[in-house]
Amino acid sequence: MRITLIGSGNVATHLGAAFKNAGHQIVQVWSRNLQNAALLAYHIKAEPIDQLAKIDPNTDLIVIAVKDDAVEDVASFIPIKNILVVHTCGSKSLQTLEKYFVACGVFYPLQTFSKNREIDFNSVPLCIESTDKNSTDILLELGKTISTQVTYVDSNQRKTLHLAAAFACNFPNYLYAVAAALLQEKQLDFDLLKPLILETALKVQEFLPFKVQTGPAVRGDRQTMAAHLTLLQHHPDWQEIYRLLSQGIIKMDKHGSA
Amino acid sequence: MRITLIGSGNVATHLGAAFKNAGHQIVQVWSRNLQNAALLAYHIKAEPIDQLAKIDPNTDLIVIAVKDDAVEDVASFIPIKNILVVHTCGSKSLQTLEKYFVACGVFYPLQTFSKNREIDFNSVPLCIESTDKNSTDILLELGKTISTQVTYVDSNQRKTLHLAAAFACNFPNYLYAVAAALLQEKQLDFDLLKPLILETALKVQEFLPFKVQTGPAVRGDRQTMAAHLTLLQHHPDWQEIYRLLSQGIIKMDKHGSA
């Protein structure tokens, strides 16, 4: 396929490379900042542009991969109306694009992308949605060329998926940061926790999380929980987090599921 | 070394196998339940016993690997007083053993062990502590035969390490469970989140967590946070967790660290 990329951030960079590696042609890369566009365009052999008015109409698909808040703004300035346009956001509905284009959709890669980390796109789940059957088929086909896990997810489901991703990624990472800070206070190396963090994530690749819950809360070990809360006495915020999450674990255990 | 294992649970099983594979001889395995002792003893070619009075004094080290709450009880019934005895608990101080034995220590493998998962013990951090220099040297040497990461950690530090492990393992696993439950409500497969969970854990193997925080809270994206809280309206407990953790992330961002 001939694909036009709108954006030059993490998602655009990883998607662009995956498309290119799968044999697709990236026609143009747009960024507000021409230098950013040029940098990504160079790697995936595309033309860099910094004006949406310059989008080449000889393309099969326009992929808007900009920050969530900028999607609608960018969409409103795309002059071409009769080419399939998708956005890549978990938090934005399909409706965001519907008022601007005849055929549109969502192409949401459910992963956390960072500049300095390679991602094996093959294992990134792609969540597809679109306005019509024809576009859906095109997006599912395209998805399968870069990932082994391509699923149709409607806007309503995707909202929940995006929320769940906060619980599965953003919040655990914050808790890692709290753990790292606690260790630092006692001159302990964060390296000590790395194998534990990794194993915890690996375990739920195989088992449902509520079945492999460990720790004092699920054992009902009130003595250890009390000792932990005392240790946190100079960090009232973390104490409150400890209390709330422990209560959640105790309730989950009773219900046999969160 | 000649090693006696007290316990037949997850930690005893994984430790026993690691010792055996490193060429040590497991003399006996004790469990309250002889069948459990026999099962583990069979795998590591040891003698199963169900009475602490039957411990063979011809051993170099007694490893107490029972539940945290049972450590002291078991220790009080071990009739041999002049052999090095260690426990394997993160939450128990060295003092727990000091009243019962001349030389004692702690041999704490910082990992979450499950019956059905193989663990590469080589990458499990071992936290060592003991009453005297000679015992410390013995335990550090022993540790190095089964792990590449062996560290001296005193009881005070270990308390914090054990608390930090709750933040790095128990609580993230609970949040995975909440995410799984949210997905289930919308007939979405938990498989969709697995690569995200794994990548989040892999990222902090390389970078400090506060440097790779993602999500609406760290972006200050109040619109998305409000939408997420609305989605959680039928789950007030999870709403409170969402609020508290998001506030933590916002504060962390300001301080440049949790």
Short mmCIF file of C-alpha atoms in Angstrom, two decimals:
data_model
loop_
_atom_site.label_atom_id
_atom_site.label_comp_id
_atom_site.label_asym_id
_atom_site.label_seq_id
_atom_site.Cartn_x
_atom_site.Cartn_y
_atom_site.Cartn_z
CA MET A 1 0.00 0.00 0.00
CA ARG A 2 0.95 3.65 -0.46
CA ILE A 3 0.77 5.21 3.00
CA THR A 4 1.05 8.82 4.18
CA LEU A 5 2.18 9.40 7.76
CA ILE A 6 0.97 12.43 9.69
CA GLY A 7 3.27 12.83 12.69
CA SER A 8 6.87 12.04 13.57
CA GLY A 9 6.67 11.01 17.23
CA ASN A 10 7.07 7.58 18.82
CA VAL A 11 3.97 5.97 17.30
CA ALA A 12 4.64 7.39 13.82
CA THR A 13 8.26 6.27 13.99
CA HIS A 14 7.51 2.69 15.08
CA LEU A 15 4.52 2.33 12.72
CA GLY A 16 6.45 3.81 9.81
CA ALA A 17 9.31 1.35 10.28
CA ALA A 18 6.88 -1.58 10.58
CA PHE A 19 5.03 -0.58 7.38
CA LYS A 20 8.30 -0.09 5.51
CA ASN A 21 9.65 -3.46 6.68
CA ALA A 22 6.44 -5.15 5.54
CA GLY A 23 7.01 -3.82 2.01
CA HIS A 24 4.62 -0.88 2.00
CA GLN A 25 5.60 2.45 0.50
CA ILE A 26 5.58 5.50 2.77
CA VAL A 27 4.80 8.36 0.40
CA GLN A 28 5.17 11.34 2.72
CA VAL A 29 5.82 12.15 6.36
CA TRP A 30 4.26 15.32 7.77
CA SER A 31 5.36 17.15 10.87
CA ARG A 32 4.79 20.73 12.02
CA ASN A 33 8.58 20.76 12.30
CA LEU A 34 10.18 20.00 8.92
CA GLN A 35 13.40 18.76 10.52
CA ASN A 36 11.49 16.12 12.52
CA ALA A 37 9.61 15.10 9.38
CA ALA A 38 12.89 14.88 7.45
CA LEU A 39 14.56 12.72 10.08
CA LEU A 40 11.84 10.07 10.03
CA ALA A 41 11.29 10.40 6.25
CA TYR A 42 14.98 9.72 5.65
CA HIS A 43 14.82 6.42 7.53
CA ILE A 44 11.72 5.16 5.70
CA LYS A 45 12.53 6.70 2.29
CA ALA A 46 9.59 9.12 2.19
CA GLU A 47 9.18 12.78 1.30
CA PRO A 48 9.09 15.12 4.32
CA ILE A 49 6.47 17.90 4.37
CA ASP A 50 5.44 20.49 6.97
CA GLN A 51 2.17 21.65 5.39
CA LEU A 52 -0.95 19.50 5.32
CA ALA A 53 -1.94 21.28 2.08
CA LYS A 54 0.99 19.52 0.41
CA ILE A 55 -0.31 15.99 0.97
CA ASP A 56 0.04 14.00 -2.26
CA PRO A 57 -3.43 12.70 -3.23
CA ASN A 58 -1.76 9.70 -4.88
CA THR A 59 -1.87 7.64 -1.65
CA ASP A 60 -4.07 4.79 -0.37
CA LEU A 61 -4.15 5.62 3.31
CA ILE A 62 -3.46 8.60 5.56
CA VAL A 63 -2.37 7.65 9.08
CA ILE A 64 -2.71 10.39 11.70
CA ALA A 65 -0.22 9.51 14.45
CA VAL A 66 -0.04 12.70 16.49
CA LYS A 67 -0.77 13.41 20.17
CA ASP A 68 -4.34 12.58 21.24
CA ASP A 69 -5.23 16.24 21.72
CA ALA A 70 -4.00 17.25 18.26
CA VAL A 71 -5.89 14.61 16.23
CA GLU A 72 -9.00 16.63 15.54
CA ASP A 73 -7.09 19.81 14.79
CA VAL A 74 -4.84 18.05 12.27
CA ALA A 75 -7.80 16.18 10.74
CA SER A 76 -9.64 19.44 10.11
CA PHE A 77 -6.72 20.75 8.05
CA ILE A 78 -6.28 17.73 5.77
CA PRO A 79 -7.57 18.94 2.40
CA ILE A 80 -8.18 15.48 0.90
CA LYS A 81 -11.60 14.07 1.72
CA ASN A 82 -11.98 10.91 -0.39
CA ILE A 83 -9.03 8.83 0.82
CA LEU A 84 -9.21 6.47 3.79
CA VAL A 85 -7.92 8.27 6.91
CA VAL A 86 -7.21 6.62 10.27
CA HIS A 87 -6.02 7.85 13.64
CA THR A 88 -3.94 5.75 16.06
CA CYS A 89 -5.34 6.91 19.42
CA GLY A 90 -6.77 4.74 22.13
CA SER A 91 -8.69 7.58 23.72
CA LYS A 92 -10.36 9.11 20.63
CA SER A 93 -13.57 7.77 19.09
CA LEU A 94 -14.11 7.14 15.40
CA GLN A 95 -16.51 10.12 15.41
CA THR A 96 -13.55 12.47 15.80
CA LEU A 97 -12.74 11.81 12.12
CA GLU A 98 -16.22 11.12 10.74
CA LYS A 99 -17.15 14.76 10.19
CA TYR A 100 -14.09 15.37 8.03
CA PHE A 101 -13.80 12.29 5.77
CA VAL A 102 -15.98 10.00 3.68
CA ALA A 103 -14.19 6.85 4.86
CA CYS A 104 -12.22 6.74 8.07
CA GLY A 105 -11.12 4.43 10.80
CA VAL A 106 -8.92 3.71 13.78
CA PHE A 107 -5.64 1.79 13.73
CA TYR A 108 -4.66 1.61 17.41
CA PRO A 109 -1.44 -0.22 18.34
CA LEU A 110 -1.85 -1.20 22.00
CA GLN A 111 1.70 -0.73 23.24
CA THR A 112 3.84 1.83 25.04
CA PHE A 113 6.37 3.25 22.61
CA SER A 114 9.62 4.94 23.59
CA LYS A 115 12.18 6.61 21.38
CA ASN A 116 15.11 4.48 22.54
CA ARG A 117 13.54 1.05 22.58
CA GLU A 118 13.08 -1.30 19.66
CA ILE A 119 9.62 -2.91 19.54
CA ASP A 120 8.84 -6.18 17.80
CA PHE A 121 5.73 -4.91 16.04
CA ASN A 122 4.69 -8.46 15.20
CA SER A 123 3.57 -8.94 18.80
CA VAL A 124 1.81 -5.57 19.17
CA PRO A 125 -1.99 -6.00 19.27
CA LEU A 126 -3.67 -3.81 16.64
CA CYS A 127 -7.21 -2.61 17.33
CA ILE A 128 -9.11 -1.77 14.15
CA GLU A 129 -12.36 0.12 13.65
CA SER A 130 -13.88 1.87 10.67
CA THR A 131 -16.97 3.45 9.13
CA ASP A 132 -17.63 0.76 6.54
CA LYS A 133 -17.00 -2.88 5.67
CA ASN A 134 -14.64 -2.09 2.80
CA SER A 135 -12.38 0.10 4.96
CA THR A 136 -12.47 -2.49 7.74
CA ASP A 137 -11.26 -5.18 5.34
CA ILE A 138 -8.45 -2.94 4.10
CA LEU A 139 -7.32 -2.11 7.65
CA LEU A 140 -7.50 -5.73 8.85
CA GLU A 141 -5.44 -6.81 5.82
CA LEU A 142 -2.91 -4.05 6.41
CA GLY A 143 -2.75 -4.88 10.11
CA LYS A 144 -1.97 -8.52 9.38
CA THR A 145 1.07 -7.51 7.32
CA ILE A 146 2.72 -6.05 10.44
CA SER A 147 1.19 -7.86 13.45
CA THR A 148 -0.03 -11.33 14.39
CA GLN A 149 -2.76 -9.95 16.69
CA VAL A 150 -5.32 -7.82 14.80
CA THR A 151 -8.76 -7.36 16.38
CA TYR A 152 -11.88 -5.36 15.56
CA VAL A 153 -12.60 -3.14 18.58
CA ASP A 154 -15.41 -0.57 18.52
CA SER A 155 -15.05 2.93 20.00
CA ASN A 156 -16.96 1.99 23.14
CA GLN A 157 -14.74 -1.04 23.79
CA ARG A 158 -11.61 0.91 22.93
CA LYS A 159 -12.40 3.51 25.63
CA THR A 160 -12.32 0.73 28.22
CA LEU A 161 -9.22 -0.78 26.67
CA HIS A 162 -7.46 2.57 26.95
CA LEU A 163 -8.54 2.87 30.59
CA ALA A 164 -7.37 -0.69 31.30
CA ALA A 165 -4.00 0.17 29.75
CA ALA A 166 -3.56 2.84 32.45
CA PHE A 167 -4.02 0.11 35.08
CA ALA A 168 -1.75 -2.33 33.23
CA CYS A 169 1.05 0.07 32.30
CA ASN A 170 0.99 3.65 33.66
CA PHE A 171 0.10 2.74 37.24
CA PRO A 172 2.45 -0.26 37.60
CA ASN A 173 5.27 1.94 36.29
CA TYR A 174 4.47 4.54 38.95
CA LEU A 175 4.56 1.83 41.62
CA TYR A 176 7.98 0.75 40.29
CA ALA A 177 9.04 4.38 40.78
CA VAL A 178 7.80 4.35 44.39
CA ALA A 179 9.70 1.09 44.99
CA ALA A 180 12.84 2.61 43.48
CA ALA A 181 12.51 5.67 45.73
CA LEU A 182 12.05 3.50 48.85
CA LEU A 183 15.21 1.56 47.96
CA GLN A 184 17.17 4.73 47.35
CA GLU A 185 16.34 5.95 50.86
CA LYS A 186 18.16 2.89 52.23
CA GLN A 187 21.05 3.00 49.76
CA LEU A 188 19.79 -0.12 48.00
CA ASP A 189 20.16 -0.66 44.27
CA PHE A 190 17.02 -0.74 42.10
CA ASP A 191 18.68 -3.66 40.25
CA LEU A 192 17.59 -5.84 43.18
CA LEU A 193 13.94 -5.50 42.11
CA LYS A 194 14.33 -5.92 38.36
CA PRO A 195 14.03 -9.73 38.18
CA LEU A 196 10.95 -9.56 40.44
CA ILE A 197 9.28 -6.93 38.24
CA LEU A 198 9.99 -8.96 35.11
CA GLU A 199 8.79 -12.26 36.59
CA THR A 200 5.56 -10.60 37.80
CA ALA A 201 4.84 -9.47 34.23
CA LEU A 202 5.87 -12.83 32.75
CA LYS A 203 3.61 -14.75 35.13
CA VAL A 204 0.44 -13.08 33.81
CA GLN A 205 1.40 -13.96 30.25
CA GLU A 206 0.52 -17.49 31.32
CA PHE A 207 -1.98 -17.17 34.20
CA LEU A 208 -4.84 -14.76 34.97
CA PRO A 209 -3.56 -12.15 37.46
CA PHE A 210 -6.09 -12.87 40.22
CA LYS A 211 -4.92 -16.50 40.24
CA VAL A 212 -1.27 -15.63 40.89
CA GLN A 213 -1.67 -12.83 43.44
CA THR A 214 1.02 -13.00 46.13
CA GLY A 215 1.99 -10.89 49.13
CA PRO A 216 0.76 -10.17 52.66
CA ALA A 217 -2.69 -8.87 51.63
CA VAL A 218 -3.79 -12.04 49.84
CA ARG A 219 -2.38 -14.17 52.69
CA GLY A 220 -4.33 -12.04 55.19
CA ASP A 221 -1.01 -11.40 56.95
CA ARG A 222 -2.07 -8.38 59.04
CA GLN A 223 1.18 -8.32 61.01
CA THR A 224 3.30 -7.74 57.89
CA MET A 225 0.85 -5.17 56.50
CA ALA A 226 0.98 -3.24 59.80
CA ALA A 227 4.80 -3.34 59.72
CA HIS A 228 4.79 -2.06 56.13
CA LEU A 229 2.44 0.80 57.02
CA THR A 230 4.71 1.79 59.92
CA LEU A 231 7.70 1.82 57.57
CA LEU A 232 5.75 4.23 55.34
CA GLN A 233 4.97 6.66 58.16
CA HIS A 234 6.92 9.51 56.56
CA HIS A 235 5.14 8.99 53.23
CA PRO A 236 1.41 9.46 53.94
CA ASP A 237 0.54 9.38 50.21
CA TRP A 238 2.22 6.01 49.71
CA GLN A 239 0.66 4.77 52.95
CA GLU A 240 -2.76 5.57 51.51
CA ILE A 241 -1.88 3.80 48.24
CA TYR A 242 -0.67 0.79 50.23
CA ARG A 243 -3.93 0.70 52.22
CA LEU A 244 -6.20 1.07 49.21
CA LEU A 245 -4.45 -1.54 47.06
CA SER A 246 -4.23 -4.01 49.96
CA GLN A 247 -7.96 -3.60 50.59
CA GLY A 248 -8.54 -4.25 46.88
CA ILE A 249 -6.48 -7.45 47.02
CA ILE A 250 -8.35 -8.68 50.10
CA LYS A 251 -11.72 -8.05 48.41
CA MET A 252 -10.54 -9.64 45.15
CA ASP A 253 -9.55 -12.77 46.99
CA LYS A 254 -13.06 -13.08 48.45
CA HIS A 255 -14.75 -12.63 45.06
CA GLY A 256 -12.40 -14.95 43.21
CA SER A 257 -11.70 -12.13 40.73
CA ALA A 258 -11.05 -8.38 40.80
CA MET B 1 28.01 -28.24 51.00
CA ARG B 2 25.72 -30.58 52.90
CA ILE B 3 22.40 -28.76 53.23
CA THR B 4 19.22 -29.58 55.18
CA LEU B 5 15.99 -28.09 53.88
CA ILE B 6 13.18 -27.25 56.31
CA GLY B 7 10.02 -26.80 54.24
CA SER B 8 8.61 -28.14 50.97
CA GLY B 9 6.79 -25.12 49.51
CA ASN B 10 7.67 -22.92 46.54
CA VAL B 11 10.83 -21.39 48.00
CA ALA B 12 12.12 -24.73 49.35
CA THR B 13 11.42 -26.41 46.01
CA HIS B 14 13.17 -23.78 43.88
CA LEU B 15 16.08 -23.38 46.30
CA GLY B 16 16.52 -27.15 46.66
CA ALA B 17 16.71 -27.60 42.90
CA ALA B 18 19.19 -24.72 42.56
CA PHE B 19 21.45 -26.14 45.30
CA LYS B 20 21.27 -29.63 43.79
CA ASN B 21 22.08 -28.33 40.30
CA ALA B 22 25.08 -26.44 41.69
CA GLY B 23 26.49 -29.70 43.05
CA HIS B 24 25.52 -29.40 46.71
CA GLN B 25 24.13 -32.36 48.61
CA ILE B 26 20.67 -32.02 50.12
CA VAL B 27 20.80 -34.27 53.18
CA GLN B 28 17.20 -34.13 54.36
CA VAL B 29 13.93 -32.40 53.54
CA TRP B 30 11.53 -31.74 56.42
CA SER B 31 7.83 -31.06 56.10
CA ARG B 32 5.00 -31.36 58.63
CA ASN B 33 3.44 -33.54 55.93
CA LEU B 34 5.71 -36.52 55.12
CA GLN B 35 4.21 -36.94 51.64
CA ASN B 36 5.16 -33.35 50.72
CA ALA B 37 8.65 -33.90 52.12
CA ALA B 38 8.96 -37.15 50.14
CA LEU B 39 7.89 -35.54 46.87
CA LEU B 40 10.54 -32.82 47.03
CA ALA B 41 13.15 -35.17 48.56
CA TYR B 42 12.69 -37.59 45.67
CA HIS B 43 13.50 -34.90 43.11
CA ILE B 44 16.64 -33.73 44.88
CA LYS B 45 17.79 -37.13 46.18
CA ALA B 46 17.38 -36.35 49.90
CA GLU B 47 15.86 -38.15 52.86
CA PRO B 48 12.33 -37.00 53.74
CA ILE B 49 11.49 -36.44 57.43
CA ASP B 50 8.44 -35.08 59.25
CA GLN B 51 9.98 -34.58 62.69
CA LEU B 52 12.47 -31.83 63.46
CA ALA B 53 13.95 -34.12 66.15
CA LYS B 54 15.17 -36.37 63.32
CA ILE B 55 17.46 -33.76 61.73
CA ASP B 56 20.81 -35.38 60.93
CA PRO B 57 23.54 -33.37 62.74
CA ASN B 58 25.95 -34.32 59.95
CA THR B 59 25.04 -31.26 57.85
CA ASP B 60 26.72 -27.88 57.16
CA LEU B 61 23.68 -25.66 56.87
CA ILE B 62 20.01 -25.76 57.85
CA VAL B 63 17.76 -23.68 55.58
CA ILE B 64 14.35 -22.78 57.02
CA ALA B 65 12.11 -22.12 54.02
CA VAL B 66 8.63 -22.12 55.51
CA LYS B 67 5.87 -19.47 55.59
CA ASP B 68 6.93 -16.21 57.27
CA ASP B 69 4.60 -16.78 60.22
CA ALA B 70 5.96 -20.27 60.91
CA VAL B 71 9.69 -19.42 60.95
CA GLU B 72 10.00 -18.78 64.66
CA ASP B 73 7.86 -21.72 65.64
CA VAL B 74 9.91 -24.12 63.50
CA ALA B 75 13.21 -22.59 64.71
CA SER B 76 12.24 -23.17 68.33
CA PHE B 77 11.84 -26.90 67.67
CA ILE B 78 15.15 -27.52 65.88
CA PRO B 79 17.19 -29.49 68.44
CA ILE B 80 20.61 -28.75 66.89
CA LYS B 81 22.13 -25.51 68.13
CA ASN B 82 25.71 -25.44 66.80
CA ILE B 83 25.13 -25.62 63.06
CA LEU B 84 24.60 -22.55 60.87
CA VAL B 85 20.85 -21.94 60.41
CA VAL B 86 19.29 -19.45 57.98
CA HIS B 87 15.77 -18.41 57.14
CA THR B 88 14.66 -17.23 53.70
CA CYS B 89 12.10 -14.55 54.63
CA GLY B 90 12.08 -10.97 53.50
CA SER B 91 9.89 -9.83 56.36
CA LYS B 92 11.67 -11.48 59.31
CA SER B 93 14.72 -10.01 61.04
CA LEU B 94 17.87 -11.92 61.90
CA GLN B 95 16.85 -11.62 65.58
CA THR B 96 14.06 -14.12 64.98
CA LEU B 97 16.73 -16.84 64.87
CA GLU B 98 19.36 -15.35 67.21
CA LYS B 99 17.79 -16.60 70.41
CA TYR B 100 17.83 -20.21 69.21
CA PHE B 101 21.21 -20.69 67.49
CA VAL B 102 24.88 -19.85 67.99
CA ALA B 103 25.40 -18.90 64.35
CA CYS B 104 22.54 -17.89 62.10
CA GLY B 105 21.69 -15.80 59.10
CA VAL B 106 19.28 -14.85 56.37
CA PHE B 107 19.37 -16.17 52.81
CA TYR B 108 16.57 -14.23 51.10
CA PRO B 109 15.93 -14.86 47.40
CA LEU B 110 14.14 -11.75 46.12
CA GLN B 111 11.72 -13.29 43.65
CA THR B 112 8.09 -14.41 43.43
CA PHE B 113 7.99 -18.21 43.22
CA SER B 114 5.10 -20.24 41.85
CA LYS B 115 4.69 -24.00 41.72
CA ASN B 116 4.16 -24.19 37.97
CA ARG B 117 6.83 -21.80 36.74
CA GLU B 118 10.50 -22.55 36.21
CA ILE B 119 12.81 -19.84 37.56
CA ASP B 120 16.33 -19.23 36.34
CA PHE B 121 17.88 -19.00 39.79
CA ASN B 122 21.03 -17.51 38.33
CA SER B 123 19.25 -14.19 37.91
CA VAL B 124 17.52 -14.18 41.32
CA PRO B 125 19.08 -11.57 43.66
CA LEU B 126 20.14 -13.18 46.95
CA CYS B 127 20.17 -11.00 50.05
CA ILE B 128 22.53 -12.31 52.72
CA GLU B 129 22.86 -11.38 56.38
CA SER B 130 24.36 -13.16 59.36
CA THR B 131 25.55 -12.93 62.96
CA ASP B 132 29.27 -13.18 62.24
CA LYS B 133 31.93 -12.72 59.57
CA ASN B 134 32.59 -16.44 59.16
CA SER B 135 28.92 -17.25 58.52
CA THR B 136 28.63 -14.28 56.16
CA ASP B 137 31.55 -15.59 54.10
CA ILE B 138 30.03 -19.06 53.96
CA LEU B 139 26.64 -17.69 52.85
CA LEU B 140 28.12 -15.32 50.25
CA GLU B 141 30.16 -18.21 48.81
CA LEU B 142 27.13 -20.49 48.76
CA GLY B 143 25.01 -17.75 47.18
CA LYS B 144 27.52 -17.28 44.38
CA THR B 145 27.23 -20.96 43.42
CA ILE B 146 23.56 -20.47 42.49
CA SER B 147 23.15 -16.75 41.61
CA THR B 148 25.07 -13.97 39.89
CA GLN B 149 23.60 -11.27 42.17
CA VAL B 150 24.51 -11.82 45.85
CA THR B 151 24.35 -8.79 48.17
CA TYR B 152 24.77 -8.21 51.91
CA VAL B 153 21.55 -6.59 53.14
CA ASP B 154 21.00 -5.94 56.85
CA SER B 155 17.65 -6.53 58.59
CA ASN B 156 16.76 -2.85 58.53
CA GLN B 157 17.39 -2.58 54.78
CA ARG B 158 15.66 -5.88 54.13
CA LYS B 159 12.46 -4.60 55.75
CA THR B 160 12.35 -1.79 53.21
CA LEU B 161 13.27 -4.16 50.41
CA HIS B 162 10.35 -6.40 51.36
CA LEU B 163 8.01 -3.39 51.43
CA ALA B 164 9.33 -2.21 48.05
CA ALA B 165 8.66 -5.69 46.66
CA ALA B 166 4.97 -5.21 47.49
CA PHE B 167 5.00 -2.06 45.33
CA ALA B 168 7.00 -3.75 42.56
CA CYS B 169 5.15 -7.08 42.45
CA ASN B 170 2.00 -7.54 44.57
CA PHE B 171 0.38 -4.21 43.71
CA PRO B 172 1.15 -4.23 39.97
CA ASN B 173 -0.29 -7.76 39.81
CA TYR B 174 -3.49 -6.48 41.47
CA LEU B 175 -3.70 -3.66 38.92
CA TYR B 176 -3.33 -6.25 36.14
CA ALA B 177 -6.30 -8.03 37.73
CA VAL B 178 -8.36 -4.82 37.69
CA ALA B 179 -7.43 -4.29 34.03
CA ALA B 180 -8.45 -7.88 33.23
CA ALA B 181 -11.79 -7.37 34.98
CA LEU B 182 -12.45 -4.12 33.07
CA LEU B 183 -11.77 -5.91 29.78
CA GLN B 184 -14.01 -8.80 30.70
CA GLU B 185 -16.91 -6.41 31.25
CA LYS B 186 -16.63 -5.40 27.57
CA GLN B 187 -16.00 -8.92 26.24
CA LEU B 188 -12.39 -8.07 25.45
CA ASP B 189 -9.59 -10.60 25.72
CA PHE B 190 -6.89 -10.09 28.40
CA ASP B 191 -4.39 -11.19 25.72
CA LEU B 192 -4.68 -7.67 24.30
CA LEU B 193 -2.85 -6.26 27.33
CA LYS B 194 -0.11 -8.86 27.70
CA PRO B 195 2.48 -7.29 25.38
CA LEU B 196 1.91 -3.91 27.08
CA ILE B 197 2.41 -5.40 30.55
CA LEU B 198 5.60 -7.14 29.45
CA GLU B 199 7.04 -4.08 27.69
CA THR B 200 6.34 -1.92 30.77
CA ALA B 201 8.37 -4.33 32.90
CA LEU B 202 11.13 -4.63 30.27
CA LYS B 203 11.46 -0.86 29.98
CA VAL B 204 12.49 -0.45 33.63
CA GLN B 205 15.19 -3.10 33.23
CA GLU B 206 16.94 -0.41 31.21
CA PHE B 207 15.62 2.95 32.47
CA LEU B 208 14.63 4.29 35.89
CA PRO B 209 10.81 4.14 36.16
CA PHE B 210 10.24 7.86 36.76
CA LYS B 211 12.06 8.59 33.49
CA VAL B 212 9.77 6.41 31.37
CA GLN B 213 6.40 7.27 32.92
CA THR B 214 3.65 7.47 30.27
CA GLY B 215 -0.10 8.06 30.27
CA PRO B 216 -2.58 10.92 30.75
CA ALA B 217 -1.42 11.88 34.28
CA VAL B 218 2.20 12.58 33.34
CA ARG B 219 1.02 14.48 30.23
CA GLY B 220 -1.34 16.53 32.39
CA ASP B 221 -4.16 15.41 30.09
CA ARG B 222 -7.12 16.28 32.36
CA GLN B 223 -9.69 15.56 29.66
CA THR B 224 -8.64 11.90 29.33
CA MET B 225 -8.39 11.47 33.12
CA ALA B 226 -11.93 12.85 33.54
CA ALA B 227 -13.18 10.47 30.83
CA HIS B 228 -11.48 7.54 32.57
CA LEU B 229 -13.02 8.47 35.93
CA THR B 230 -16.46 8.62 34.31
CA LEU B 231 -15.93 5.16 32.83
CA LEU B 232 -15.17 3.91 36.35
CA GLN B 233 -18.36 5.35 37.85
CA HIS B 234 -19.72 1.92 38.81
CA HIS B 235 -16.44 0.98 40.51
CA PRO B 236 -15.89 3.60 43.24
CA ASP B 237 -12.93 1.64 44.71
CA TRP B 238 -11.08 1.60 41.40
CA GLN B 239 -12.01 5.25 40.84
CA GLU B 240 -10.28 6.09 44.12
CA ILE B 241 -7.21 4.04 43.11
CA TYR B 242 -7.17 5.83 39.75
CA ARG B 243 -7.33 9.23 41.47
CA LEU B 244 -4.65 8.46 44.02
CA LEU B 245 -2.16 6.95 41.58
CA SER B 246 -2.71 9.75 39.06
CA GLN B 247 -2.06 12.34 41.77
CA GLY B 248 1.13 10.45 42.64
CA ILE B 249 2.27 10.54 39.01
CA ILE B 250 1.55 14.27 38.73
CA LYS B 251 3.56 14.98 41.91
CA MET B 252 6.39 12.67 40.82
CA ASP B 253 6.69 14.55 37.56
CA LYS B 254 7.12 17.83 39.45
CA HIS B 255 9.80 16.42 41.75
CA GLY B 256 11.69 14.62 39.01
CA SER B 257 11.41 11.41 41.04
CA ALA B 258 8.80 9.53 43.07
#
